[in-house]
Short mmCIF file of C-alpha atoms in Angstrom, two decimals:
data_model
loop_
_atom_site.label_atom_id
_atom_site.label_comp_id
_atom_site.label_asym_id
_atom_site.label_seq_id
_atom_site.Cartn_x
_atom_site.Cartn_y
_atom_site.Cartn_z
CA GLY C 1439 -82.54 0.82 5.43
CA ALA C 1440 -84.39 0.36 2.65
CA GLY C 1441 -87.21 2.17 0.88
CA VAL C 1442 -89.93 1.56 -0.21
CA SER C 1443 -89.84 -0.58 -3.62
CA GLN C 1444 -91.86 -1.14 -7.09
CA SER C 1445 -92.14 -3.10 -9.45
CA PRO C 1446 -91.66 -3.66 -12.56
CA ARG C 1447 -90.25 -0.30 -13.36
CA TYR C 1448 -91.71 0.05 -16.56
CA LYS C 1449 -94.42 -1.76 -17.89
CA VAL C 1450 -96.09 -1.44 -21.56
CA ALA C 1451 -99.70 -3.29 -22.17
CA LYS C 1452 -101.59 -3.71 -24.93
CA ARG C 1453 -105.31 -2.73 -24.52
CA GLY C 1454 -107.56 -4.82 -23.15
CA GLN C 1455 -104.82 -6.75 -21.19
CA ASP C 1456 -104.30 -7.07 -17.31
CA VAL C 1457 -101.60 -6.03 -15.17
CA ALA C 1458 -100.52 -6.21 -11.78
CA LEU C 1459 -97.98 -3.54 -10.05
CA ARG C 1460 -96.20 -4.42 -6.71
CA CYS C 1461 -95.27 -2.41 -3.67
CA ASP C 1462 -92.77 -3.49 -1.14
CA PRO C 1463 -93.24 -0.56 1.31
CA ILE C 1464 -90.88 -0.06 4.64
CA SER C 1465 -90.53 -2.91 6.34
CA GLY C 1466 -93.06 -2.35 9.69
CA HIS C 1467 -94.80 0.60 7.93
CA VAL C 1468 -98.56 0.22 8.84
CA SER C 1469 -100.26 2.33 5.95
CA LEU C 1470 -99.94 2.11 2.62
CA PHE C 1471 -101.58 4.34 -0.35
CA TRP C 1472 -101.15 4.49 -4.19
CA TYR C 1473 -101.34 6.87 -6.36
CA GLN C 1474 -101.00 7.76 -9.78
CA GLN C 1475 -99.64 10.57 -12.01
CA ALA C 1476 -100.33 11.61 -14.92
CA LEU C 1477 -98.09 12.71 -17.91
CA GLY C 1478 -97.71 16.40 -16.33
CA GLN C 1479 -100.02 16.44 -13.28
CA GLY C 1480 -99.55 15.90 -9.49
CA PRO C 1481 -100.05 12.76 -8.22
CA GLU C 1482 -103.65 11.80 -7.36
CA PHE C 1483 -105.09 9.58 -4.79
CA LEU C 1484 -106.21 6.21 -5.70
CA THR C 1485 -106.36 4.16 -2.38
CA TYR C 1486 -105.41 3.61 1.32
CA PHE C 1487 -104.51 0.54 3.43
CA GLN C 1488 -103.81 0.68 7.25
CA ASN C 1489 -102.63 -3.07 7.28
CA GLU C 1490 -104.44 -5.52 5.71
CA ALA C 1491 -107.48 -2.98 5.29
CA GLN C 1492 -108.44 -1.19 2.29
CA LEU C 1493 -109.88 1.76 3.89
CA ASP C 1494 -110.48 3.61 1.17
CA LYS C 1495 -111.07 3.12 -1.98
CA SER C 1496 -112.53 6.30 -3.63
CA GLY C 1497 -110.10 7.26 -5.60
CA LEU C 1498 -109.83 4.13 -8.18
CA PRO C 1499 -110.96 5.64 -11.37
CA SER C 1500 -113.10 2.41 -11.91
CA ASP C 1501 -114.10 -1.35 -11.31
CA ARG C 1502 -111.34 -1.67 -13.51
CA PHE C 1503 -109.03 -0.91 -10.99
CA PHE C 1504 -108.21 -3.38 -7.72
CA ALA C 1505 -105.95 -3.09 -4.95
CA GLU C 1506 -104.77 -5.69 -2.11
CA ARG C 1507 -102.52 -6.14 0.60
CA PRO C 1508 -103.48 -9.11 1.87
CA GLU C 1509 -100.53 -10.14 4.74
CA GLY C 1510 -100.40 -5.97 5.77
CA SER C 1511 -97.10 -5.97 3.77
CA VAL C 1512 -96.50 -6.35 0.13
CA SER C 1513 -99.27 -4.42 -1.88
CA THR C 1514 -100.31 -5.72 -5.37
CA LEU C 1515 -102.72 -2.69 -7.67
CA LYS C 1516 -104.10 -4.79 -10.55
CA ILE C 1517 -106.05 -2.83 -14.02
CA GLN C 1518 -107.78 -5.25 -15.50
CA ARG C 1519 -109.04 -4.63 -19.34
CA THR C 1520 -106.13 -1.81 -19.52
CA GLN C 1521 -107.49 1.30 -21.29
CA GLN C 1522 -105.05 4.12 -23.30
CA GLU C 1523 -106.01 6.65 -20.28
CA ASP C 1524 -104.54 4.33 -17.50
CA SER C 1525 -101.32 5.01 -19.47
CA ALA C 1526 -99.18 6.93 -16.15
CA VAL C 1527 -97.02 6.54 -13.24
CA TYR C 1528 -98.21 4.70 -10.32
CA LEU C 1529 -96.35 5.62 -7.42
CA CYS C 1530 -96.91 3.84 -3.93
CA ALA C 1531 -95.87 5.15 -0.23
CA SER C 1532 -95.90 4.26 2.64
CA SER C 1533 -95.99 5.54 6.67
CA LEU C 1534 -94.96 4.70 9.90
CA GLY C 1535 -98.53 4.85 11.81
CA PRO C 1536 -101.61 4.60 11.39
CA GLN C 1537 -103.00 7.94 9.61
CA ARG C 1538 -105.23 9.63 12.40
CA LEU C 1539 -105.32 13.31 13.08
CA ALA C 1540 -103.59 13.55 16.10
CA PHE C 1541 -100.39 12.17 14.77
CA ALA C 1542 -99.58 12.44 11.06
CA TYR C 1543 -97.05 10.28 9.74
CA GLU C 1544 -94.86 11.42 7.17
CA GLN C 1545 -95.46 9.46 3.84
CA TYR C 1546 -92.44 7.73 1.62
CA PHE C 1547 -92.39 7.36 -1.41
CA GLY C 1548 -91.48 4.70 -3.75
CA PRO C 1549 -89.76 4.76 -7.73
CA GLY C 1550 -93.06 4.32 -9.31
CA THR C 1551 -94.18 1.86 -12.50
CA ARG C 1552 -94.57 3.81 -15.60
CA LEU C 1553 -97.27 2.07 -17.16
CA THR C 1554 -97.71 2.51 -21.21
CA VAL C 1555 -100.79 1.24 -22.55
CA THR C 1556 -100.60 0.82 -26.51
CA LYS R 817 -112.52 20.41 -2.56
CA GLN R 818 -109.21 21.54 -1.99
CA GLU R 819 -106.92 22.65 -4.89
CA VAL R 820 -103.39 23.32 -4.89
CA THR R 821 -102.50 25.60 -7.25
CA GLN R 822 -98.20 26.29 -8.36
CA ILE R 823 -96.72 28.82 -9.79
CA PRO R 824 -94.88 29.13 -12.79
CA ALA R 825 -95.32 25.55 -14.42
CA ALA R 826 -91.45 25.67 -15.46
CA LEU R 827 -88.96 28.33 -14.72
CA SER R 828 -85.53 28.41 -16.18
CA VAL R 829 -82.55 30.30 -14.73
CA PRO R 830 -78.82 31.21 -14.37
CA GLU R 831 -76.71 29.20 -11.84
CA GLY R 832 -76.50 31.08 -8.65
CA GLU R 833 -79.22 32.69 -9.13
CA ASN R 834 -82.10 32.76 -5.96
CA LEU R 835 -85.10 31.93 -6.90
CA VAL R 836 -88.57 31.57 -5.47
CA LEU R 837 -91.41 28.81 -5.65
CA ASN R 838 -95.05 29.48 -5.16
CA CYS R 839 -97.52 27.07 -4.08
CA SER R 840 -101.51 28.31 -3.00
CA PHE R 841 -104.35 25.78 -1.76
CA THR R 842 -107.89 26.68 -1.82
CA ASP R 843 -108.78 25.57 1.86
CA SER R 844 -106.87 26.86 4.54
CA ALA R 845 -108.36 24.22 6.95
CA ILE R 846 -104.72 21.93 6.32
CA TYR R 847 -102.91 19.74 9.05
CA ASN R 848 -99.79 19.91 7.07
CA LEU R 849 -97.66 21.32 3.47
CA GLN R 850 -95.13 18.85 1.85
CA TRP R 851 -92.81 20.09 -0.78
CA PHE R 852 -91.30 17.33 -2.90
CA ARG R 853 -88.80 17.10 -5.59
CA GLN R 854 -89.25 14.49 -8.31
CA ASP R 855 -86.17 13.62 -10.78
CA PRO R 856 -87.34 12.14 -14.10
CA GLY R 857 -88.03 8.29 -14.12
CA LYS R 858 -88.37 8.71 -9.92
CA GLY R 859 -89.94 8.29 -7.48
CA LEU R 860 -90.94 11.40 -4.90
CA THR R 861 -87.98 12.97 -2.66
CA SER R 862 -89.57 14.78 0.54
CA LEU R 863 -87.74 18.00 0.91
CA LEU R 864 -89.59 19.66 3.71
CA LEU R 865 -92.44 19.19 5.79
CA ILE R 866 -94.66 22.44 7.31
CA GLN R 867 -96.74 21.74 10.16
CA SER R 868 -99.72 24.10 10.32
CA SER R 869 -98.51 26.08 13.40
CA GLN R 870 -95.60 26.43 11.59
CA ARG R 871 -94.18 29.37 9.19
CA GLU R 872 -90.98 28.08 7.96
CA GLN R 873 -88.80 25.51 7.74
CA THR R 874 -84.86 25.63 6.80
CA SER R 875 -83.03 22.68 5.15
CA GLY R 876 -79.44 23.86 3.66
CA ARG R 877 -80.18 26.19 0.70
CA LEU R 878 -84.08 25.45 0.96
CA ASN R 879 -86.76 27.34 2.83
CA ALA R 880 -89.87 26.77 2.83
CA SER R 881 -92.31 29.40 4.34
CA LEU R 882 -96.08 28.94 5.05
CA ASP R 883 -99.10 31.22 5.48
CA LYS R 884 -102.65 29.34 6.28
CA SER R 885 -104.61 31.71 6.50
CA SER R 886 -104.22 33.04 3.22
CA GLY R 887 -103.58 29.69 1.37
CA ARG R 888 -100.07 30.09 -0.04
CA SER R 889 -96.37 28.56 0.86
CA THR R 890 -93.04 29.46 -1.02
CA LEU R 891 -89.99 27.35 -1.16
CA TYR R 892 -87.08 29.82 -1.84
CA ILE R 893 -83.85 28.00 -3.16
CA ALA R 894 -80.27 30.29 -2.50
CA ALA R 895 -77.54 30.18 -5.05
CA SER R 896 -79.12 27.51 -7.65
CA GLN R 897 -77.24 24.70 -8.80
CA PRO R 898 -77.61 22.18 -11.82
CA GLY R 899 -78.45 19.54 -9.68
CA ASP R 900 -81.31 21.41 -8.79
CA SER R 901 -83.11 21.01 -11.76
CA ALA R 902 -85.80 18.86 -11.28
CA THR R 903 -89.62 19.48 -10.87
CA TYR R 904 -91.11 20.58 -7.36
CA LEU R 905 -94.23 19.23 -6.16
CA CYS R 906 -96.26 21.19 -2.84
CA ALA R 907 -98.64 19.07 -1.01
CA VAL R 908 -101.20 19.73 1.26
CA ARG R 909 -103.22 17.69 4.09
CA LEU R 910 -106.39 18.00 5.13
CA GLY R 911 -106.60 18.47 9.15
CA SER R 912 -110.16 17.77 8.99
CA GLY R 913 -112.96 15.03 8.11
CA GLY R 914 -112.81 11.47 7.35
CA SER R 915 -109.97 11.25 5.11
CA ASN R 916 -107.11 13.32 6.44
CA TYR R 917 -104.63 11.22 5.41
CA LYS R 918 -104.93 11.87 1.65
CA LEU R 919 -102.57 14.36 0.14
CA THR R 920 -103.42 16.33 -2.54
CA PHE R 921 -100.83 17.60 -4.66
CA GLY R 922 -100.53 20.75 -7.36
CA LYS R 923 -99.07 20.00 -11.13
CA GLY R 924 -95.42 20.69 -10.42
CA THR R 925 -92.81 23.58 -11.38
CA LEU R 926 -89.93 22.22 -13.40
CA LEU R 927 -86.84 23.87 -12.64
CA THR R 928 -84.22 24.44 -14.99
CA VAL R 929 -81.05 25.14 -13.56
CA ASN R 930 -78.44 26.33 -16.34
CA PRO R 931 -74.80 26.33 -15.96
#
């Protein structure tokens, strides 16, 4: 079946612009994650959804970052008033079940959106 | 706070050579450890996942080992090929605490296999 898809694949924004990044998880996957990967670094956790509920947003770097998943499927990561330090690859991942300790489901990653802020 | 370190940061080898990539983590209370491959401009492809109760996992020419008590994992690639050229990332998942769903990644090892 189809994997996780993300759009756009590349986005160039001028500093101060707002951007919206979309993630289409694997159909039926309950959990959805956003990660940020700066150049030369490993991905870092941003936020976690279980269905439509945002259970953890502790990794969002500032209040300019906002994520939603209103119907429990597609998710959007929005960045307001972009800054140069926001330039990174934004990765979305989904997994089949809720992330309970007793049974951990593997996370499947999308290709990412490369955001460049000029 | 869990920290994951990967050594070396970059590695260049001739085709056919066997090689080892290293990963270490500071908090040994992990649930599992996963090795990923990342090609330029692409997402992460999961290679091997080792549960905390396991010592190793094998898939084709790849073998990953886990020593949880010492906080170390290795990824062994046999008979390397140019198509193995990519960045290899190690990620751990904590086994306790409310945020055990998070993956903590290392910075990766950039592997180049020369024909």
